[in-house]
Amino acid sequence: MPGIPELLVVLLIVVLLFGTTKIKSLGNDLGSAIKGFRNAIDNDGDKTELLADEEKPGDNISASISADSKEPVESKKDS
């Protein structure tokens, strides 16, 4: 694992190669990307809550099955 002096040398080389303005713009872009990702996750959670509140198409199936099961089943007899 590199120590602090090695990390400082690497940081100095990166600053010399790219410059502070380029690093700052990369940081801003990364921050806005993370912010957009978090907003998308929050908005998706809101949609999930809305969908949970709505009635789903399969909700009434159990009621219709229990009503149908009370009717007698006619069997076919082979001749």
Coordinates of N, CA and C in Angstrom, one line a residue:
M1 N 0.9 -1.2 0.0 CA 0.0 0.0 0.0 C 0.9 1.2 0.0
P2 N 0.6 2.2 -0.9 CA 1.5 3.4 -1.0 C 1.3 4.3 0.2
G3 N 2.4 4.9 0.6 CA 2.3 5.8 1.7 C 1.9 7.2 1.3
I4 N 1.8 8.1 2.2 CA 1.4 9.5 2.0 C 2.4 10.2 1.0
P5 N 3.7 10.0 1.1 CA 4.6 10.7 0.2 C 4.3 10.3 -1.3
E6 N 4.1 9.0 -1.5 CA 3.9 8.5 -2.9 C 2.5 9.1 -3.4
L7 N 1.5 9.1 -2.6 CA 0.2 9.7 -3.0 C 0.3 11.2 -3.4
L8 N 1.1 11.9 -2.6 CA 1.3 13.4 -2.9 C 2.1 13.6 -4.2
V9 N 3.0 12.7 -4.5 CA 3.7 12.8 -5.8 C 2.8 12.6 -6.9
V10 N 2.0 11.5 -6.8 CA 1.0 11.2 -7.8 C 0.0 12.4 -8.0
L11 N -0.5 12.9 -6.9 CA -1.4 14.1 -7.0 C -0.7 15.3 -7.6
L12 N 0.5 15.5 -7.3 CA 1.3 16.6 -8.0 C 1.4 16.4 -9.5
I13 N 1.7 15.2 -9.9 CA 1.8 14.9 -11.3 C 0.5 15.1 -12.0
V14 N -0.6 14.7 -11.4 CA -1.9 14.8 -12.0 C -2.3 16.3 -12.2
V15 N -2.0 17.1 -11.2 CA -2.3 18.5 -11.2 C -1.4 19.2 -12.3
L16 N -0.2 18.8 -12.5 CA 0.7 19.3 -13.5 C 0.2 18.9 -14.9
L17 N -0.3 17.7 -15.0 CA -0.7 17.2 -16.4 C -2.0 17.9 -16.8
F18 N -3.0 17.9 -15.9 CA -4.3 18.3 -16.3 C -4.6 19.8 -16.0
G19 N -4.0 20.3 -15.0 CA -4.3 21.7 -14.6 C -5.5 21.7 -13.6
T20 N -5.5 22.8 -12.8 CA -6.6 22.9 -11.8 C -7.9 23.1 -12.4
T21 N -8.0 23.8 -13.5 CA -9.3 24.1 -14.1 C -10.0 22.8 -14.7
K22 N -9.2 22.0 -15.3 CA -9.7 20.7 -15.8 C -10.2 19.8 -14.7
I23 N -9.4 19.8 -13.6 CA -9.8 18.9 -12.5 C -11.0 19.5 -11.8
K24 N -11.1 20.8 -11.7 CA -12.3 21.4 -11.1 C -13.6 21.1 -12.0
S25 N -13.5 21.2 -13.3 CA -14.6 20.9 -14.1 C -15.0 19.4 -14.1
L26 N -14.0 18.5 -13.9 CA -14.3 17.1 -13.8 C -15.0 16.9 -12.4
G27 N -14.6 17.6 -11.4 CA -15.3 17.4 -10.1 C -16.7 17.9 -10.1
N28 N -16.9 19.1 -10.8 CA -18.3 19.6 -11.0 C -19.2 18.6 -11.8
D29 N -18.6 18.1 -12.9 CA -19.4 17.1 -13.7 C -19.7 15.9 -12.9
L30 N -18.8 15.4 -12.1 CA -19.0 14.2 -11.3 C -20.1 14.5 -10.2
G31 N -20.0 15.6 -9.6 CA -21.0 16.0 -8.6 C -22.4 16.1 -9.1
S32 N -22.5 16.7 -10.3 CA -23.8 16.9 -10.9 C -24.4 15.5 -11.4
A33 N -23.5 14.6 -11.8 CA -23.9 13.3 -12.2 C -24.5 12.5 -11.0
I34 N -23.8 12.6 -9.9 CA -24.2 12.0 -8.7 C -25.6 12.5 -8.2
K35 N -25.7 13.9 -8.3 CA -26.9 14.5 -7.9 C -28.1 14.1 -8.7
G36 N -27.9 14.0 -10.1 CA -28.9 13.5 -11.0 C -29.3 12.1 -10.7
F37 N -28.3 11.3 -10.4 CA -28.6 9.9 -10.1 C -29.4 9.7 -8.8
R38 N -29.1 10.5 -7.8 CA -29.9 10.5 -6.6 C -31.3 11.0 -6.8
N39 N -31.5 12.0 -7.6 CA -32.8 12.5 -7.9 C -33.6 11.5 -8.7
A40 N -33.0 10.8 -9.6 CA -33.7 9.7 -10.3 C -34.1 8.6 -9.4
I41 N -33.3 8.2 -8.5 CA -33.7 7.2 -7.5 C -34.9 7.7 -6.7
D42 N -34.8 8.9 -6.2 CA -35.9 9.4 -5.4 C -37.2 9.5 -6.2
N43 N -37.2 9.9 -7.4 CA -38.3 10.0 -8.3 C -38.9 8.6 -8.6
D44 N -38.0 7.6 -8.7 CA -38.4 6.2 -9.0 C -39.2 5.7 -7.7
G45 N -38.7 6.0 -6.5 CA -39.4 5.6 -5.3 C -40.8 6.2 -5.2
D46 N -40.9 7.4 -5.7 CA -42.3 8.1 -5.6 C -43.2 7.3 -6.6
K47 N -42.7 6.9 -7.8 CA -43.6 6.2 -8.7 C -44.0 4.8 -8.1
T48 N -43.0 4.2 -7.4 CA -43.3 2.9 -6.8 C -44.4 3.0 -5.8
E49 N -44.4 4.1 -5.0 CA -45.4 4.3 -4.0 C -46.8 4.6 -4.7
L50 N -46.8 5.3 -5.8 CA -48.0 5.6 -6.5 C -48.6 4.3 -7.1
L51 N -47.7 3.4 -7.6 CA -48.2 2.2 -8.2 C -48.7 1.2 -7.1
A52 N -48.2 1.3 -5.9 CA -48.6 0.4 -4.8 C -50.0 0.9 -4.3
D53 N -50.3 2.1 -4.4 CA -51.7 2.6 -4.0 C -52.8 2.3 -5.0
E54 N -52.4 2.2 -6.3 CA -53.4 1.9 -7.3 C -53.8 0.4 -7.2
E55 N -55.0 0.1 -7.7 CA -55.5 -1.3 -7.8 C -54.8 -2.0 -8.9
K56 N -54.3 -3.1 -8.7 CA -53.6 -3.9 -9.7 C -54.7 -4.8 -10.4
P57 N -54.4 -5.2 -11.6 CA -55.4 -6.0 -12.4 C -55.6 -7.4 -11.7
G58 N -54.7 -8.0 -11.0 CA -54.8 -9.3 -10.4 C -55.4 -9.3 -9.1
D59 N -55.8 -8.1 -8.5 CA -56.3 -8.1 -7.1 C -57.6 -8.8 -7.0
N60 N -58.5 -8.7 -8.0 CA -59.8 -9.2 -7.9 C -59.9 -10.7 -8.3
I61 N -58.8 -11.3 -8.6 CA -58.9 -12.7 -9.1 C -59.3 -13.6 -8.0
S62 N -58.7 -13.4 -6.8 CA -59.1 -14.3 -5.7 C -60.5 -14.2 -5.3
A63 N -61.1 -13.1 -5.4 CA -62.6 -12.9 -5.1 C -63.4 -13.7 -6.2
S64 N -63.0 -13.6 -7.4 CA -63.8 -14.3 -8.5 C -63.5 -15.8 -8.4
I65 N -62.4 -16.3 -8.0 CA -62.1 -17.7 -7.8 C -62.9 -18.3 -6.7
S66 N -63.0 -17.6 -5.6 CA -63.8 -18.1 -4.4 C -65.3 -18.1 -4.8
A67 N -65.8 -17.2 -5.6 CA -67.2 -17.2 -6.0 C -67.5 -18.3 -7.0
D68 N -66.5 -18.6 -7.9 CA -66.7 -19.6 -8.8 C -66.6 -21.0 -8.2
S69 N -65.8 -21.1 -7.1 CA -65.6 -22.4 -6.5 C -66.8 -22.9 -5.8
K70 N -67.8 -22.1 -5.5 CA -69.0 -22.5 -4.8 C -70.0 -23.2 -5.7
E71 N -69.8 -22.9 -7.0 CA -70.7 -23.5 -8.0 C -70.4 -25.0 -8.2
P72 N -71.3 -25.9 -8.3 CA -71.0 -27.3 -8.6 C -70.4 -27.5 -9.9
V73 N -69.5 -28.5 -10.0 CA -68.8 -28.8 -11.2 C -69.6 -29.9 -11.9
E74 N -69.9 -29.7 -13.2 CA -70.6 -30.8 -13.9 C -69.6 -31.7 -14.5
S75 N -69.8 -33.0 -14.3 CA -68.8 -33.9 -14.9 C -69.4 -34.5 -16.1
K76 N -68.6 -34.8 -17.1 CA -69.1 -35.4 -18.4 C -68.9 -36.9 -18.2
K77 N -70.0 -37.6 -18.6 CA -69.9 -39.1 -18.5 C -69.7 -39.6 -19.9
D78 N -68.8 -40.6 -20.0 CA -68.5 -41.2 -21.3 C -69.6 -42.2 -21.6
S79 N -70.1 -42.2 -22.9 CA -71.1 -43.1 -23.3 C -70.5 -44.4 -23.8

